[in-house]
């Protein structure tokens, strides 16, 4: 009976590891598709918001979802202007924050759901994900740490 319990435990661990690995792959694909939609395709901010962005619920009636999409649109235009020259369409990839071994921004919160867009062997952008969507792709530096900004 001990052998069966041990085998069951090993199988459960393998399934869990496989599931987490598959989820990270899907999240990398999501970020990759977001990058293509923003930099290489002609998509509206609304379609990008619907497909890729997670909007945190807020109790502030001052900002409706459509107003938040307008703010997002301004940020998309800003990053496109600033980052397009750094991004090589033929040579970019997305990697998990913890797997990237080069110099990178240090974030104060857990980095399990942070991904880095790398092009020309340099980090170009950082992404924080929640619920299989991007909650932020913009950050500020406070002291020596990065803090993500959500929309």
GROMACS .gro file of C-alpha atoms in nm:
model
  151
    1UNK     CA    1   0.000   0.000   0.000
    2UNK     CA    2   0.290   0.240   0.069
    3UNK     CA    3   0.418   0.192  -0.283
    4UNK     CA    4   0.079   0.288  -0.428
    5UNK     CA    5   0.063   0.605  -0.216
    6UNK     CA    6   0.417   0.697  -0.317
    7UNK     CA    7   0.339   0.636  -0.683
    8UNK     CA    8   0.022   0.845  -0.655
    9UNK     CA    9   0.217   1.130  -0.494
   10UNK     CA   10   0.479   1.121  -0.770
   11UNK     CA   11   0.211   1.122  -1.039
   12UNK     CA   12   0.033   1.418  -0.877
   13UNK     CA   13   0.360   1.612  -0.855
   14UNK     CA   14   0.437   1.542  -1.222
   15UNK     CA   15   0.090   1.657  -1.326
   16UNK     CA   16   0.126   1.976  -1.121
   17UNK     CA   17   0.467   2.058  -1.266
   18UNK     CA   18   0.341   1.986  -1.618
   19UNK     CA   19   0.036   2.208  -1.563
   20UNK     CA   20   0.245   2.500  -1.431
   21UNK     CA   21   0.489   2.466  -1.721
   22UNK     CA   22   0.206   2.462  -1.974
   23UNK     CA   23   0.049   2.769  -1.812
   24UNK     CA   24   0.380   2.962  -1.836
   25UNK     CA   25   0.402   2.869  -2.205
   26UNK     CA   26   0.049   3.000  -2.264
   27UNK     CA   27   0.129   3.320  -2.075
   28UNK     CA   28   0.445   3.373  -2.285
   29UNK     CA   29   0.234   3.325  -2.599
   30UNK     CA   30  -0.017   3.581  -2.471
   31UNK     CA   31   0.259   3.839  -2.418
   32UNK     CA   32   0.411   3.752  -2.756
   33UNK     CA   33   0.073   3.803  -2.926
   34UNK     CA   34   0.026   4.133  -2.739
   35UNK     CA   35   0.364   4.255  -2.867
   36UNK     CA   36   0.269   4.164  -3.223
   37UNK     CA   37  -0.072   4.333  -3.186
   38UNK     CA   38   0.081   4.655  -3.055
   39UNK     CA   39   0.398   4.685  -3.262
   40UNK     CA   40   0.339   4.500  -3.588
   41UNK     CA   41  -0.036   4.495  -3.651
   42UNK     CA   42  -0.298   4.767  -3.671
   43UNK     CA   43  -0.525   4.700  -3.376
   44UNK     CA   44  -0.740   4.940  -3.182
   45UNK     CA   45  -0.684   4.999  -2.812
   46UNK     CA   46  -1.030   4.851  -2.750
   47UNK     CA   47  -0.945   4.524  -2.927
   48UNK     CA   48  -0.612   4.504  -2.744
   49UNK     CA   49  -0.787   4.573  -2.414
   50UNK     CA   50  -1.049   4.306  -2.482
   51UNK     CA   51  -0.795   4.043  -2.583
   52UNK     CA   52  -0.497   4.104  -2.354
   53UNK     CA   53  -0.556   4.347  -2.067
   54UNK     CA   54  -0.693   4.277  -1.721
   55UNK     CA   55  -0.860   4.579  -1.566
   56UNK     CA   56  -0.867   4.566  -1.189
   57UNK     CA   57  -1.208   4.642  -1.043
   58UNK     CA   58  -1.212   4.990  -0.892
   59UNK     CA   59  -1.468   5.163  -0.677
   60UNK     CA   60  -1.407   5.499  -0.840
   61UNK     CA   61  -1.694   5.608  -1.063
   62UNK     CA   62  -1.473   5.883  -1.203
   63UNK     CA   63  -1.312   5.637  -1.447
   64UNK     CA   64  -1.539   5.419  -1.657
   65UNK     CA   65  -1.401   5.126  -1.853
   66UNK     CA   66  -1.410   5.329  -2.175
   67UNK     CA   67  -1.211   5.606  -2.004
   68UNK     CA   68  -0.959   5.350  -1.883
   69UNK     CA   69  -0.926   5.218  -2.240
   70UNK     CA   70  -0.851   5.575  -2.353
   71UNK     CA   71  -0.575   5.595  -2.092
   72UNK     CA   72  -0.447   5.259  -2.213
   73UNK     CA   73  -0.449   5.390  -2.571
   74UNK     CA   74  -0.220   5.677  -2.470
   75UNK     CA   75   0.018   5.434  -2.301
   76UNK     CA   76   0.017   5.206  -2.606
   77UNK     CA   77   0.110   5.499  -2.830
   78UNK     CA   78   0.382   5.603  -2.585
   79UNK     CA   79   0.544   5.258  -2.570
   80UNK     CA   80   0.518   5.217  -2.944
   81UNK     CA   81   0.706   5.545  -2.991
   82UNK     CA   82   0.968   5.467  -2.726
   83UNK     CA   83   1.024   5.096  -2.784
   84UNK     CA   84   0.978   5.039  -3.159
   85UNK     CA   85   1.340   5.123  -3.239
   86UNK     CA   86   1.458   4.878  -2.971
   87UNK     CA   87   1.246   4.592  -3.097
   88UNK     CA   88   1.373   4.373  -3.379
   89UNK     CA   89   1.075   4.207  -3.551
   90UNK     CA   90   1.290   3.907  -3.648
   91UNK     CA   91   1.471   3.871  -3.316
   92UNK     CA   92   1.255   3.901  -3.007
   93UNK     CA   93   1.123   3.656  -2.752
   94UNK     CA   94   0.941   3.646  -2.421
   95UNK     CA   95   1.094   3.481  -2.116
   96UNK     CA   96   0.987   3.447  -1.754
   97UNK     CA   97   1.146   3.699  -1.521
   98UNK     CA   98   1.304   3.426  -1.310
   99UNK     CA   99   1.457   3.254  -1.616
  100UNK     CA  100   1.624   3.568  -1.749
  101UNK     CA  101   1.984   3.575  -1.627
  102UNK     CA  102   2.098   3.916  -1.753
  103UNK     CA  103   2.068   4.260  -1.592
  104UNK     CA  104   1.707   4.346  -1.518
  105UNK     CA  105   1.484   4.574  -1.314
  106UNK     CA  106   1.426   4.448  -0.959
  107UNK     CA  107   1.060   4.436  -0.858
  108UNK     CA  108   0.957   4.434  -0.494
  109UNK     CA  109   0.666   4.195  -0.530
  110UNK     CA  110   0.675   3.831  -0.632
  111UNK     CA  111   0.797   3.781  -0.984
  112UNK     CA  112   0.631   3.446  -1.060
  113UNK     CA  113   0.393   3.616  -1.304
  114UNK     CA  114   0.638   3.865  -1.452
  115UNK     CA  115   0.766   3.823  -1.807
  116UNK     CA  116   1.032   4.005  -2.003
  117UNK     CA  117   1.029   4.097  -2.370
  118UNK     CA  118   1.387   4.054  -2.493
  119UNK     CA  119   1.523   4.182  -2.824
  120UNK     CA  120   1.884   4.212  -2.936
  121UNK     CA  121   1.974   4.030  -2.610
  122UNK     CA  122   1.837   4.316  -2.395
  123UNK     CA  123   1.518   4.347  -2.190
  124UNK     CA  124   1.282   4.582  -2.370
  125UNK     CA  125   0.964   4.560  -2.161
  126UNK     CA  126   0.833   4.392  -1.848
  127UNK     CA  127   0.483   4.246  -1.811
  128UNK     CA  128   0.288   4.152  -1.502
  129UNK     CA  129   0.008   3.900  -1.554
  130UNK     CA  130  -0.296   3.802  -1.353
  131UNK     CA  131  -0.584   3.572  -1.447
  132UNK     CA  132  -0.419   3.493  -1.784
  133UNK     CA  133  -0.420   3.860  -1.888
  134UNK     CA  134  -0.172   4.146  -1.871
  135UNK     CA  135  -0.236   4.368  -1.572
  136UNK     CA  136   0.059   4.594  -1.649
  137UNK     CA  137   0.332   4.655  -1.903
  138UNK     CA  138   0.445   4.987  -1.759
  139UNK     CA  139   0.640   5.057  -1.443
  140UNK     CA  140   0.818   5.328  -1.250
  141UNK     CA  141   1.142   5.307  -1.055
  142UNK     CA  142   1.114   5.399  -0.687
  143UNK     CA  143   1.449   5.383  -0.514
  144UNK     CA  144   1.613   5.073  -0.658
  145UNK     CA  145   1.291   4.883  -0.728
  146UNK     CA  146   1.036   4.880  -1.005
  147UNK     CA  147   0.666   4.922  -0.934
  148UNK     CA  148   0.410   4.817  -1.195
  149UNK     CA  149   0.135   5.060  -1.296
  150UNK     CA  150  -0.205   4.909  -1.372
  151UNK     CA  151  -0.487   5.059  -1.580
   0.00000   0.00000   0.00000
